Coordinates of C-alpha atoms in Angstrom, one line a residue:
X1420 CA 0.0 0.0 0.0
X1421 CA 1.4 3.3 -1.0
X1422 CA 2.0 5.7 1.9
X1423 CA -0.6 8.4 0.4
X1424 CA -3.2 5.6 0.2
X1425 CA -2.1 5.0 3.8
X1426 CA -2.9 8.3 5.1
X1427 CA -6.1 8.7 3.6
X1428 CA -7.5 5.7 5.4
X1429 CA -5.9 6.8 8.5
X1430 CA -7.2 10.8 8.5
X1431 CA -10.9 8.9 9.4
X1432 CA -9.6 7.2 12.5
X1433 CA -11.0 9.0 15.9
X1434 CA -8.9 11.3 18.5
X1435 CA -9.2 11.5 21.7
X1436 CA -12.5 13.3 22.9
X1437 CA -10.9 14.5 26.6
X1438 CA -7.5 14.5 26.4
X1439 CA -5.3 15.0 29.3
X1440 CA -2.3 17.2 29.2
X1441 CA -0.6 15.1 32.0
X1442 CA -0.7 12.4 30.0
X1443 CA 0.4 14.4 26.6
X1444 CA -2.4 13.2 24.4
X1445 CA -1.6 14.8 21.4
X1446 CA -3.1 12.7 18.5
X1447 CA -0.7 11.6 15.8
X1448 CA -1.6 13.5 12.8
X1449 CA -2.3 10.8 10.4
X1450 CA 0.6 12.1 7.9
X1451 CA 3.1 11.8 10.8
X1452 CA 1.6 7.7 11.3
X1453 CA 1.7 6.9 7.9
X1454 CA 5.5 8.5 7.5
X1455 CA 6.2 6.2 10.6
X1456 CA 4.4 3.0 9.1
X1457 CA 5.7 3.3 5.3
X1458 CA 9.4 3.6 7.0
X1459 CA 9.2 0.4 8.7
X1460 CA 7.0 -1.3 6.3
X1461 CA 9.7 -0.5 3.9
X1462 CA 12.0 -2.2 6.1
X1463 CA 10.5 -5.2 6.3
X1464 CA 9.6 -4.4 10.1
X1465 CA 5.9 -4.6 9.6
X1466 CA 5.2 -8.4 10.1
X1467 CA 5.1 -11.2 13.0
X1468 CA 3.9 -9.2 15.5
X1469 CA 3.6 -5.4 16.5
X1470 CA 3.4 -3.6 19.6
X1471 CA 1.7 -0.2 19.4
X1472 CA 2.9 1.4 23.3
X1473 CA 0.9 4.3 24.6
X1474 CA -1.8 3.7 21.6
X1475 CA -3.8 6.0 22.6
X1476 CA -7.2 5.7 20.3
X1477 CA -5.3 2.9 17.8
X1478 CA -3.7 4.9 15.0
X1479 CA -0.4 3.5 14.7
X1480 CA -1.9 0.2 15.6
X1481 CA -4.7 0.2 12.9
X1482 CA -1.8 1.3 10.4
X1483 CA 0.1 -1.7 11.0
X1484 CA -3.1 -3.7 10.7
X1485 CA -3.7 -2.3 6.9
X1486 CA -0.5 -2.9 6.2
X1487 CA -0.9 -6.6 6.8
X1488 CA 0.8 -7.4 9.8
X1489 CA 0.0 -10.8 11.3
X1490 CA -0.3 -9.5 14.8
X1491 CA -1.1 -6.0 16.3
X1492 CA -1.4 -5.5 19.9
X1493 CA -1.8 -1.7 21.6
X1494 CA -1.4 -0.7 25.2
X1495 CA -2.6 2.3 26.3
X1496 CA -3.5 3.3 30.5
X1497 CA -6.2 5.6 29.4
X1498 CA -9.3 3.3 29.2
X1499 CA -11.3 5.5 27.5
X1500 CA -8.9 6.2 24.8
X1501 CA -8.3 2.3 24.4
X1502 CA -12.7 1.9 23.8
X1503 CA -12.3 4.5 21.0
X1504 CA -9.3 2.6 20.0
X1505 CA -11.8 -0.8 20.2
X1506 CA -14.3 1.4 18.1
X1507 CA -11.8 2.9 15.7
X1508 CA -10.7 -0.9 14.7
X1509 CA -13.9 -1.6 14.1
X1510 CA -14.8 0.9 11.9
X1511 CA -11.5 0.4 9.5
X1512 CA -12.3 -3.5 9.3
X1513 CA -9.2 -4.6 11.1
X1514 CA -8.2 -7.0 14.0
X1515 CA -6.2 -5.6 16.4
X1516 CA -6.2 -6.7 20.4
X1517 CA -6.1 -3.5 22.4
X1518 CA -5.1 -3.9 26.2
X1519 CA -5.9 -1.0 29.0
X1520 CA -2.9 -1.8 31.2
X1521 CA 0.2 0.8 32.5
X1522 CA 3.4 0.9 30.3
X1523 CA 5.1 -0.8 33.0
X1524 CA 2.8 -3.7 32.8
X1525 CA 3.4 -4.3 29.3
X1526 CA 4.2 -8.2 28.9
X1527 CA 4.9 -10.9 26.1
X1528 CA 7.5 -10.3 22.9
X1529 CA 6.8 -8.4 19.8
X1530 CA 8.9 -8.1 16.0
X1531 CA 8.7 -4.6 16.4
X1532 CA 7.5 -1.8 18.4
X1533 CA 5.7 1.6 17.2
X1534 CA 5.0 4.4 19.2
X1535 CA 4.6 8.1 19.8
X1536 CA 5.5 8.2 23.5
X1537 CA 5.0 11.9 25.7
X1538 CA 7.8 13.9 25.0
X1539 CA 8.1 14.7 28.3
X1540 CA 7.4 18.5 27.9
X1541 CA 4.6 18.3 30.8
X1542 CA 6.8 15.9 33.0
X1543 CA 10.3 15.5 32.6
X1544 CA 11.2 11.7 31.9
X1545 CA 7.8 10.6 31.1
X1546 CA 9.5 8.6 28.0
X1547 CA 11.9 6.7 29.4
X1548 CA 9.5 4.1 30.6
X1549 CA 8.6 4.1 27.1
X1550 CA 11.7 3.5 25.8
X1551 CA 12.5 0.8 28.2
X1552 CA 9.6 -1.2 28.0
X1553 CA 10.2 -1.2 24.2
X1554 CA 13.6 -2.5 24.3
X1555 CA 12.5 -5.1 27.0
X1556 CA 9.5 -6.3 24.0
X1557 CA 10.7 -5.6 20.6
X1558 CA 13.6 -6.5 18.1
X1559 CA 13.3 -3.4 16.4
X1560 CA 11.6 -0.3 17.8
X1561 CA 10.7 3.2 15.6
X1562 CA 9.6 5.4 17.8
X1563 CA 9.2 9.6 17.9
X1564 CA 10.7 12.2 19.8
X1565 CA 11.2 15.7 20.4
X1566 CA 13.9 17.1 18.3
X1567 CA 17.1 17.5 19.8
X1568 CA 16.7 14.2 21.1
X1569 CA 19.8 12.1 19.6
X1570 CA 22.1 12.0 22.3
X1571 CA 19.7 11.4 25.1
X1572 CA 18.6 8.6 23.2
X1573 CA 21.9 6.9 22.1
X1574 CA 23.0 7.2 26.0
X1575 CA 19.6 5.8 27.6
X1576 CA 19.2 2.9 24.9
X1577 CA 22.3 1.4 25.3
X1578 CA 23.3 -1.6 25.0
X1579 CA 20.8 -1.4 21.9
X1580 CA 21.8 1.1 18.9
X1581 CA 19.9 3.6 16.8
X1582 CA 20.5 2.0 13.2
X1583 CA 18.4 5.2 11.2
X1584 CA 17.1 8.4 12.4
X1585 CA 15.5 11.6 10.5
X1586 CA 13.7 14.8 11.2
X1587 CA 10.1 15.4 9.7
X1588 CA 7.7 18.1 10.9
X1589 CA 4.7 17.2 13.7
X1590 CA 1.4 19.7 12.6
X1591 CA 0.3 19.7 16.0
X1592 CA -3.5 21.1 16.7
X1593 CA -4.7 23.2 19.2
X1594 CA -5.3 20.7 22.0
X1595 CA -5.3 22.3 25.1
X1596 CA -5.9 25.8 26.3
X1597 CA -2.4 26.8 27.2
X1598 CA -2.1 26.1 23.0
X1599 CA -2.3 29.9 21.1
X1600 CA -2.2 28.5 17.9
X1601 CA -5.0 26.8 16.0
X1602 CA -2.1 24.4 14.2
X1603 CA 2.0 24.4 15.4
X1604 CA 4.5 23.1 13.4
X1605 CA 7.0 21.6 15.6
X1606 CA 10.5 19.4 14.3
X1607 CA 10.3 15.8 15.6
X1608 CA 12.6 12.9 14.8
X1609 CA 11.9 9.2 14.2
X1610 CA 14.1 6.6 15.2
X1611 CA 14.6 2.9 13.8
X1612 CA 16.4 1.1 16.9
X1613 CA 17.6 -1.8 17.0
X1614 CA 17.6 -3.5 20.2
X1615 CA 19.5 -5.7 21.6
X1616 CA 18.0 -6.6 25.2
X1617 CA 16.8 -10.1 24.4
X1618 CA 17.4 -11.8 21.6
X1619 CA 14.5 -14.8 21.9
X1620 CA 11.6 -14.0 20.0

């Protein structure tokens, strides 16, 4: 599936309907998901299973679904976000298991690992756990980030090694209140790591 095709499908999957700036629930604009997806899927990444951490309401896990992975599980703490992820699957005609659990809780082995964890701009750290539990699951993680990120991430991953990295552009919508403009462009960067924390899948 082309990546254009990609996004289409993806602009009709649901946001969240009370998002939490604790919890940095900034939907990922469906451009940014399928930029993410046709990377990996390019790769080869996007088979066996797939972990989608911090789901939120599915997009990256849906993705992975039209792209005809075997497998796609999402785990998100935010139980409503996770039944408008249940919904969302629906609606786009795919199976995908979505569990309501903590990212610490996060259990069993995956192929690879998407995500677009906080970037820790309303708490400070609040991606490492991300980043650890997806070296503990995955073979291969992509992953997005604040820009300016590269070193933090090469320090906290290691053993494990970032094998590609880029910088795209995150059109990120008015959200919350403290937000004064209707649509900010910010620089992220996505990261294809390759981890090497277990080697039994």
């Amino acid at each position: 599936m082309k990546q254009r095709k990609l996004e289409m499908l993806l602009q009709k999957v649901r946001g969240f309907e009370n998002p939490d700036p604790a919890l940095e629930q900034y939907a990922t604009p469906a451009p940014l998901a399928a930029e993410l997806l046709h990377f990996a899927y390019m790769k080869g990444d996007i088979e066996d299973t797939v972990f989608d951490m911090g789901c939120g309401t599915g997009i990256l896990a849906i993705g992975a679904a039209l792209l005809g992975t075997t497998k796609v599980v999402g785990y998100d703490s935010d139980p409503e976000a996770i039944n408008v992820a249940r919904e969302n699957a629906v609606m786009m005609g795919v199976e995908v298991e979505f569990i309501n659990c903590p990212i610490e809780k996060v259990s069993g082995k995956a192929n690879t690992v998407i995500m677009n964890p906080p970037f820790g701009a309303q708490c400070k750290g609040s991606d490492r756990p991300f980043l650890s539990a997806a070296l503990n699951a995955g073979n291969t993680i992509y992953s997005i980030h604040n820009s300016g990120s590269f070193n933090f991430i090469r320090q906290y991953i290691k053993p494990s090694v970032i094998t590609e990295w880029y910088t795209t552009s995150f059109p990120l919508k008015r959200t919350f209140k403290f937000h004064k403009k209707d649509v900010e462009r910010i620089e992220v960067e996505i990261y294809r790591i390759s981890s090497l924390s277990h080697h039994n899948y």
